[in-house]
Amino acid sequence: MNEATVTCLRQQAEPLAALSSAHLTPPTRQKLISNDLSVNAYPTTEGGFVYVGSPRYDIPTEADLAAIFELAEQAGVVWLKFDAEAAVIEGLPVFGDPGETW
């Protein structure tokens, strides 16, 4: 592949942060796996991807997710990946065992 194509593809990259699904309340976790969140989300077998946008395109109606969106926007994060095995982020609330709803 030529360098121009690689450079062009790199310019299309969007920042993603992986974080523990424990940062979501059990009802929000259930909405994620049921593909019923108030914002664009893509469930996976291990959690899911949630689109924040840059700038943030919407404010979730789920309060726990709205707080994470606020921080993600400040950090320049465009995508969130929630996973029971991902890192617990210091300073974010934790709502029980992340595997409860998965």
Short mmCIF file of C-alpha atoms in Angstrom, two decimals:
data_model
loop_
_atom_site.label_atom_id
_atom_site.label_comp_id
_atom_site.label_asym_id
_atom_site.label_seq_id
_atom_site.Cartn_x
_atom_site.Cartn_y
_atom_site.Cartn_z
CA MET A 1 0.00 0.00 0.00
CA ASN A 2 1.37 3.43 -0.82
CA GLU A 3 2.15 6.01 1.85
CA ALA A 4 -0.48 8.49 0.62
CA THR A 5 -3.23 5.93 1.15
CA VAL A 6 -1.96 5.08 4.62
CA THR A 7 -1.82 8.79 5.51
CA CYS A 8 -5.33 9.35 4.19
CA LEU A 9 -6.67 6.41 6.17
CA ARG A 10 -4.91 7.61 9.33
CA GLN A 11 -6.58 11.01 8.93
CA GLN A 12 -9.97 9.28 9.14
CA ALA A 13 -9.21 7.68 12.52
CA GLU A 14 -11.47 8.59 15.45
CA PRO A 15 -10.39 8.29 19.11
CA LEU A 16 -11.93 5.43 21.08
CA ALA A 17 -11.77 4.83 24.83
CA ALA A 18 -12.38 1.38 26.32
CA LEU A 19 -13.87 1.41 29.80
CA SER A 20 -15.50 -0.99 32.17
CA SER A 21 -19.21 -1.56 31.82
CA ALA A 22 -19.27 -1.17 35.63
CA HIS A 23 -19.46 2.58 34.90
CA LEU A 24 -23.01 2.02 33.65
CA THR A 25 -25.92 1.32 35.96
CA PRO A 26 -27.52 -2.12 35.50
CA PRO A 27 -30.56 -0.58 33.69
CA THR A 28 -28.25 1.27 31.26
CA ARG A 29 -26.21 -1.91 30.70
CA GLN A 30 -29.42 -3.71 29.86
CA LYS A 31 -30.41 -0.96 27.42
CA LEU A 32 -27.00 -1.25 25.74
CA ILE A 33 -27.25 -5.00 25.21
CA SER A 34 -30.88 -4.62 24.09
CA ASN A 35 -29.88 -1.87 21.64
CA ASP A 36 -32.33 0.47 23.38
CA LEU A 37 -30.10 3.38 24.46
CA SER A 38 -31.21 6.94 23.72
CA VAL A 39 -28.08 7.47 21.57
CA ASN A 40 -26.36 5.51 18.79
CA ALA A 41 -24.97 2.27 20.15
CA TYR A 42 -23.79 -1.03 18.75
CA PRO A 43 -24.06 -3.96 21.17
CA THR A 44 -21.51 -6.74 21.14
CA THR A 45 -21.32 -10.03 22.99
CA GLU A 46 -19.00 -8.41 25.53
CA GLY A 47 -20.63 -4.97 25.91
CA GLY A 48 -20.91 -2.47 23.14
CA PHE A 49 -19.74 0.62 21.28
CA VAL A 50 -21.40 3.98 21.84
CA TYR A 51 -20.97 6.96 19.52
CA VAL A 52 -20.23 10.27 21.26
CA GLY A 53 -19.29 12.37 18.22
CA SER A 54 -16.98 15.35 17.93
CA PRO A 55 -18.44 17.61 19.04
CA ARG A 56 -20.90 15.51 21.04
CA TYR A 57 -23.90 14.99 18.78
CA ASP A 58 -26.49 14.34 21.50
CA ILE A 59 -27.03 14.14 25.25
CA PRO A 60 -28.13 10.71 26.47
CA THR A 61 -31.28 10.54 28.58
CA GLU A 62 -29.50 7.99 30.78
CA ALA A 63 -27.85 10.14 33.49
CA ASP A 64 -24.88 7.80 34.01
CA LEU A 65 -24.10 7.78 30.29
CA ALA A 66 -24.65 11.55 29.99
CA ALA A 67 -21.95 12.16 32.61
CA ILE A 68 -19.54 9.92 30.69
CA PHE A 69 -20.37 11.72 27.42
CA GLU A 70 -19.47 15.05 29.06
CA LEU A 71 -16.04 13.73 30.05
CA ALA A 72 -15.51 11.97 26.72
CA GLU A 73 -16.17 15.19 24.83
CA GLN A 74 -13.69 17.07 27.04
CA ALA A 75 -11.11 14.34 26.38
CA GLY A 76 -11.67 14.36 22.61
CA VAL A 77 -13.05 10.80 22.63
CA VAL A 78 -15.45 10.05 19.74
CA TRP A 79 -16.31 6.42 20.55
CA LEU A 80 -16.77 4.58 23.85
CA LYS A 81 -16.28 0.83 24.10
CA PHE A 82 -17.92 -0.67 27.18
CA ASP A 83 -16.59 -4.07 28.22
CA ALA A 84 -16.72 -5.97 31.52
CA GLU A 85 -12.98 -6.65 31.20
CA ALA A 86 -11.93 -3.08 30.34
CA ALA A 87 -10.34 -0.62 32.73
CA VAL A 88 -12.16 1.03 35.59
CA ILE A 89 -11.54 4.75 35.15
CA GLU A 90 -10.56 6.60 38.31
CA GLY A 91 -13.04 9.36 39.13
CA LEU A 92 -16.03 7.73 37.41
CA PRO A 93 -18.73 6.08 39.54
CA VAL A 94 -18.86 2.29 39.60
CA PHE A 95 -22.22 0.53 39.73
CA GLY A 96 -21.57 -3.01 40.90
CA ASP A 97 -20.19 -6.00 39.07
CA PRO A 98 -19.84 -5.24 35.34
CA GLY A 99 -20.72 -8.82 34.46
CA GLU A 100 -24.15 -8.70 36.12
CA THR A 101 -26.06 -8.01 32.93
CA TRP A 102 -23.75 -9.45 30.30
#
